Short mmCIF file of C-alpha atoms in Angstrom, two decimals:
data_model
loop_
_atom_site.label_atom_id
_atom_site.label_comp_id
_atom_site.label_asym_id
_atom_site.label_seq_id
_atom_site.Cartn_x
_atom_site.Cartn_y
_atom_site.Cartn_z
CA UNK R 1 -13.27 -43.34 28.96
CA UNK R 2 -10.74 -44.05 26.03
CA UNK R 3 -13.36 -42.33 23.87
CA UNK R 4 -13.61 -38.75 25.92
CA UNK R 5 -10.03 -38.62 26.12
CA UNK R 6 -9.40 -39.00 22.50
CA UNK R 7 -11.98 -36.53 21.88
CA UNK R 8 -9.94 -34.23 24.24
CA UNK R 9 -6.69 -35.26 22.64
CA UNK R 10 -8.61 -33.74 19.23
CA UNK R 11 -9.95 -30.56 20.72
CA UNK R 12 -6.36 -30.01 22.72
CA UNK R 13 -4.35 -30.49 19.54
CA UNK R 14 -7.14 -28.21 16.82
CA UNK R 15 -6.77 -25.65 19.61
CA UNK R 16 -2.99 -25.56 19.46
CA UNK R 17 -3.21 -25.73 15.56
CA UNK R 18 -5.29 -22.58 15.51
CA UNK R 19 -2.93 -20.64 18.37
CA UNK R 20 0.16 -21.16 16.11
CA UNK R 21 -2.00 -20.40 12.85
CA UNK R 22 -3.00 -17.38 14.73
CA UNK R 23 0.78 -16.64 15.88
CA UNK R 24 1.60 -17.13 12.17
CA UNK R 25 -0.70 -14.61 10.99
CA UNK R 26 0.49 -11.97 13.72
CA UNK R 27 4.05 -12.48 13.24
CA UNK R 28 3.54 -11.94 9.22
CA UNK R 29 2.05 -8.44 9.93
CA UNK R 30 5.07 -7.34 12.08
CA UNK R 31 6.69 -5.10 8.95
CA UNK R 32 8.49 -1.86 9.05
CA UNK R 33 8.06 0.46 5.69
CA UNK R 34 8.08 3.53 4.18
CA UNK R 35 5.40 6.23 4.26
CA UNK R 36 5.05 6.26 0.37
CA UNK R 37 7.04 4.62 -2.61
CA UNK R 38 7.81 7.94 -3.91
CA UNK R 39 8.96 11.13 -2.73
CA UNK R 40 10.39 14.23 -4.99
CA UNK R 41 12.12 17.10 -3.66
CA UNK R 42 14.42 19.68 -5.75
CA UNK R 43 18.07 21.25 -4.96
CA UNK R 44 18.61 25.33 -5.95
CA UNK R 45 21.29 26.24 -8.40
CA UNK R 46 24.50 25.69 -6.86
CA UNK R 47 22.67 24.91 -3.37
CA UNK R 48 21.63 21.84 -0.94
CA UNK R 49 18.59 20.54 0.60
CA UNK R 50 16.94 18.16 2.55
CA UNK R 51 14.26 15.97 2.85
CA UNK R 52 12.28 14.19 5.52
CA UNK R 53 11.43 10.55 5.28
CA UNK R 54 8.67 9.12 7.35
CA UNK R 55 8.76 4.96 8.53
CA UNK R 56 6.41 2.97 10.34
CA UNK R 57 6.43 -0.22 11.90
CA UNK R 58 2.86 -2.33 12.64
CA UNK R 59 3.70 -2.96 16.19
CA UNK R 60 4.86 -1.02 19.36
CA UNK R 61 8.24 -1.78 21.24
CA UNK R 62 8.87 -0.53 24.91
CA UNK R 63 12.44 0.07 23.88
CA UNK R 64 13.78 1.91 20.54
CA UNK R 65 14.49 0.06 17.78
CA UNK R 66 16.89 1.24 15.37
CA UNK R 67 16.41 -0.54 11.73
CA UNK R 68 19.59 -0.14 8.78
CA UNK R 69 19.03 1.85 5.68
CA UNK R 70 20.10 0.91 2.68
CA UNK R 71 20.60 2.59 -1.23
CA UNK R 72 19.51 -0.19 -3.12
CA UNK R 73 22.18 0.44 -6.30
CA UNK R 74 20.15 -0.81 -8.80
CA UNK R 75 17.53 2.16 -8.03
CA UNK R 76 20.17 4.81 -8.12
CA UNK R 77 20.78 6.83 -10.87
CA UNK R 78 22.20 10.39 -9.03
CA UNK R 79 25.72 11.24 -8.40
CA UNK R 80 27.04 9.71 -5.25
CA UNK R 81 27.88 13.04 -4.00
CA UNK R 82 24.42 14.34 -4.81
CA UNK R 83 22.83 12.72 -1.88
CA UNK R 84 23.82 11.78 1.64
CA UNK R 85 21.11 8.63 3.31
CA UNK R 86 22.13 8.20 7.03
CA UNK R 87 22.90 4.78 7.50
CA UNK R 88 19.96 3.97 9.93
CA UNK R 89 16.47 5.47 11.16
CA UNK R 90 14.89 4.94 14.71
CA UNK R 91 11.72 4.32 15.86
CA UNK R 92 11.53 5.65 19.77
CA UNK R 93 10.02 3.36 22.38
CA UNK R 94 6.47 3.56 22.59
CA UNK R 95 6.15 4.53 18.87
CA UNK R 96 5.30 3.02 15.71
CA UNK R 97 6.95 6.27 13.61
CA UNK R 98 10.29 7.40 12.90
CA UNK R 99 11.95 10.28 10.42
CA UNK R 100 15.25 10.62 8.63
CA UNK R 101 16.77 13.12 6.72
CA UNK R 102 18.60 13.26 3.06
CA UNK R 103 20.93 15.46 2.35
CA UNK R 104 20.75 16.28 -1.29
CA UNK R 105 23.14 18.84 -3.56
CA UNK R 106 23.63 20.34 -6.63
CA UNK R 107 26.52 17.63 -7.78
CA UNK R 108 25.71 16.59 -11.43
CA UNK R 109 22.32 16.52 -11.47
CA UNK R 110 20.44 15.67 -14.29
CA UNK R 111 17.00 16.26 -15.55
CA UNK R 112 15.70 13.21 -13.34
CA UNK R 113 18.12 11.44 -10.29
CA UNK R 114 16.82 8.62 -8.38
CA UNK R 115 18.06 7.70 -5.15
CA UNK R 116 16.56 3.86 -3.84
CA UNK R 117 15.86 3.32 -0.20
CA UNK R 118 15.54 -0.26 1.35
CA UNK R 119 15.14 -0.73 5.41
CA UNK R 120 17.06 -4.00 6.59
CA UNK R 121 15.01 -6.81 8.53
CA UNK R 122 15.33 -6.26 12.47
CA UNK R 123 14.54 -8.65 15.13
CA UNK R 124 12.02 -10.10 13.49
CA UNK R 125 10.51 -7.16 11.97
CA UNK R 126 9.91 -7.44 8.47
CA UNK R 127 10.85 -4.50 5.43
CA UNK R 128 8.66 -3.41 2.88
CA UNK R 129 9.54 -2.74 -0.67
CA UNK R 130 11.98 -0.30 -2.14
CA UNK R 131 11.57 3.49 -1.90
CA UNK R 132 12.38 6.08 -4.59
CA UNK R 133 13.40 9.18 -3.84
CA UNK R 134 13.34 11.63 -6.93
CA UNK R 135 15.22 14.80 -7.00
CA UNK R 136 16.52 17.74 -9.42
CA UNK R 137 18.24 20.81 -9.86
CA UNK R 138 14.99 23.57 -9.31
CA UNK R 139 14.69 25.97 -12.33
CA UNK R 140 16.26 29.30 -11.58
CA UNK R 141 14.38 32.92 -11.92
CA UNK R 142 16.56 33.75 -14.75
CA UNK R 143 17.13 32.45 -17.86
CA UNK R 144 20.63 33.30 -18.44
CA UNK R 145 21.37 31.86 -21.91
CA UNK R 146 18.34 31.25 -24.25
CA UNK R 147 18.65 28.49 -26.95
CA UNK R 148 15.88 28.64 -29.95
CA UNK R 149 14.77 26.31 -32.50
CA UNK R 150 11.79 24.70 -33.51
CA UNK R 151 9.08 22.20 -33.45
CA UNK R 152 8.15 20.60 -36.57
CA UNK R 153 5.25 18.54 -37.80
CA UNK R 154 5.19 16.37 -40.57
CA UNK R 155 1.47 15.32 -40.13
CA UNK R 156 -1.20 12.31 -41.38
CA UNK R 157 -4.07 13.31 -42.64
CA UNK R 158 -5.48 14.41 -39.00
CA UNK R 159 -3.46 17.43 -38.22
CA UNK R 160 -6.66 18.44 -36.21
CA UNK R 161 -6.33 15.86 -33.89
CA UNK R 162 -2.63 16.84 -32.90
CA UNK R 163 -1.56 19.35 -30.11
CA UNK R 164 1.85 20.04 -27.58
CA UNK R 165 2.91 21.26 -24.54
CA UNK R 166 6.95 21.68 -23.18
CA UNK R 167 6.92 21.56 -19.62
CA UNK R 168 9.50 22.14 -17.06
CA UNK R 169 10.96 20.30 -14.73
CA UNK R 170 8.32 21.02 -11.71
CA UNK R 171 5.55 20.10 -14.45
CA UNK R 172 4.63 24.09 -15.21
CA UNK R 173 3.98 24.59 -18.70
CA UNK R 174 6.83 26.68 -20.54
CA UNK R 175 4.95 26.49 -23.81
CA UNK R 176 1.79 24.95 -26.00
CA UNK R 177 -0.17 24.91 -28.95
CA UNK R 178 -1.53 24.73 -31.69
CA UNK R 179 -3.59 28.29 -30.29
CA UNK R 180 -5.78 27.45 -32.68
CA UNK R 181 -5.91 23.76 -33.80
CA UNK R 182 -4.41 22.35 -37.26
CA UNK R 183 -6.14 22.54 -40.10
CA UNK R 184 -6.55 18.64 -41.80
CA UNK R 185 -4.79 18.18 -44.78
CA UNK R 186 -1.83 20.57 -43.75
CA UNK R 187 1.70 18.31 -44.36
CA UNK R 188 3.58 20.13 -42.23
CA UNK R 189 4.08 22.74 -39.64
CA UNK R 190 7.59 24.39 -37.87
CA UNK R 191 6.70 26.25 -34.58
CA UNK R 192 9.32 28.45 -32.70
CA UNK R 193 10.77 27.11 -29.69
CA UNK R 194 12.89 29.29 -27.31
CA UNK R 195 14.01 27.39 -23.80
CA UNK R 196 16.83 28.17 -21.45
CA UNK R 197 20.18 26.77 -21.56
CA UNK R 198 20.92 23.95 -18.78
CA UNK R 199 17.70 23.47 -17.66
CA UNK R 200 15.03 20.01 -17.92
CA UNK R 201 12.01 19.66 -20.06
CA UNK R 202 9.38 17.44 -21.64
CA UNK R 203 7.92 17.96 -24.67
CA UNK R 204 4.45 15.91 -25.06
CA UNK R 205 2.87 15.78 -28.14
CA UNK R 206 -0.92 14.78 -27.63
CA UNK R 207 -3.18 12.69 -29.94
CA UNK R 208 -7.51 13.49 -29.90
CA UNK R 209 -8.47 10.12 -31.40
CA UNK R 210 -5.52 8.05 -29.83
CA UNK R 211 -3.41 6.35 -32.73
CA UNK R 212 -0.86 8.96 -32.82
CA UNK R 213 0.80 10.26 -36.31
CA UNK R 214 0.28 7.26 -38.95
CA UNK R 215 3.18 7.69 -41.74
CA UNK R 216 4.28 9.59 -43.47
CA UNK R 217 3.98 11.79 -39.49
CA UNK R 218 6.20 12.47 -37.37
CA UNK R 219 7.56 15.34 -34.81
CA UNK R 220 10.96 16.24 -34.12
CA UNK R 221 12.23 19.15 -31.76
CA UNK R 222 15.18 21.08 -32.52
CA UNK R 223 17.41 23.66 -30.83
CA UNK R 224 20.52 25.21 -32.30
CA UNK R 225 21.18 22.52 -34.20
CA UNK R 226 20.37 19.61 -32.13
CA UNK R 227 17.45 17.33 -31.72
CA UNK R 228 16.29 16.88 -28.27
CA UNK R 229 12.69 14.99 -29.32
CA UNK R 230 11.71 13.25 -32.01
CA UNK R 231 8.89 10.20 -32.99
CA UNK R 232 6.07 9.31 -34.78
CA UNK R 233 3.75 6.12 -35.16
CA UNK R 234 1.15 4.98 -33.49
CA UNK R 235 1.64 6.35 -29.75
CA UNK R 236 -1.89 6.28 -28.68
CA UNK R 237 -3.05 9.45 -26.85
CA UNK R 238 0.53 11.33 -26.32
CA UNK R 239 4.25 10.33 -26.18
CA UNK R 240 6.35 12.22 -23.59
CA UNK R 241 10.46 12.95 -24.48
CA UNK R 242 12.41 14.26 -21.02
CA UNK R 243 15.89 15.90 -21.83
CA UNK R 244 18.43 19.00 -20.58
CA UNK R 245 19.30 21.54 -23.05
CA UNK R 246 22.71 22.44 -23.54
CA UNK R 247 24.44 25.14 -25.88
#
């Protein structure tokens, strides 16, 4: 009789062990996060905007459940009066989805502002990781000041293997070459460059075999007088320079 019982005792207490393993496991997918870890969105000259952010939460509630939003700082590059995050988002009852809005502006933008968006712990509810939120000033249909200069190439002895592209801010290209590829053995080459003043490019200089311009090469983009781009060495397939013209 001792000997069923302490085989019951061992059955009753692996079955409890396994409930609260199972509990564990339940409880540890009861998160609330962020549709995606990035989202982009653009503000018109002089204008504002906004953009939609999606949450969702594993589980279901009969009753709405309202969960904090944070900007995480140490995310954040844009102006503080660039962007506007409502302090909290909720999920209705009977829902597993909820939506805020961001007001952005035109407030000191540069090429590339970051906003970071954290969602506070609620009842038990878990947060997932950091959110960035990348915005900028959209290119206008006018360029109302144009600033030239040039590109120049000091090259290796692969000039062949070497090609550009400038590209705006939305990722259209503004500009590329060679149109017909560099000859090896040239030293050097100076293209003509004209962008718009105030507005965000990249200039990516591209590498066929993948150990970028050995030395004596190197590239170096220049516009009235100042050098927006410049670098050389071994870069592998392409190096990428981001920066805002200015007169």
């Amino acid at each position: 009789m001792k000997k069923i019982a302490h085989i019951f005792l061992i059955l009753f207490s692996s079955t409890l062990l396994l409930n609260c393993e199972e509990d564990q496991f339940e409880s540890s997918l009861d998160y609330v996060s962020f549709s995606d870890v990035t989202y982009n969105s653009s503000v018109d000259p002089g204008s504002t905007s906004t953009k939609d952010i999606t949450v969702y939460s594993t589980t279901i509630s009969s009753t709405d459940r309202v969960f904090d939003i944070v900007v995480d700082l140490d995310e954040t590059t844009g102006d503080v009066n660039s962007y506007e995050v409502p302090t909290s988002v909720t999920i209705p009852a009977n829902s597993n989805k909820g939506v805020f809005t961001i007001n952005l502006a035109d407030v000191n933008l540069d090429c590339f502002n970051y906003v970071g968006l954290k969602l506070m712990p609620y009842e038990g509810v878990n947060p997932g990781s950091t959110s960035i939120l990348t915005y900028y000033q959209k290119p206008s249909d006018t360029c109302e000041l144009e600033v030239s200069g040039t590109l120049d190439f000091t090259f290796d002895s692969y000039a062949s293997e070497i090609s550009y592209e400038i590209l705006d801010v939305e990722g259209n290209v503004v500009t590329s070459g060679p149109s017909e590829a560099f000859t090896d053995g040239t030293a050097s080459s100076s293209i003509p460059v004209t962008l718009c003043d105030g507005r965000c490019y990249s200039l990516v200089v591209y590498d066929a075999y993948g150990d970028g311009l050995a030395t004596p090469g190197e590239f170096s983009l220049t516009l009235n007088g100042t050098v927006y781009a410049s670098g050389g060495g071994d870069f592998g397939d392409s190096t990428s320079t981001s920066f805002q013209v200015f007169d």
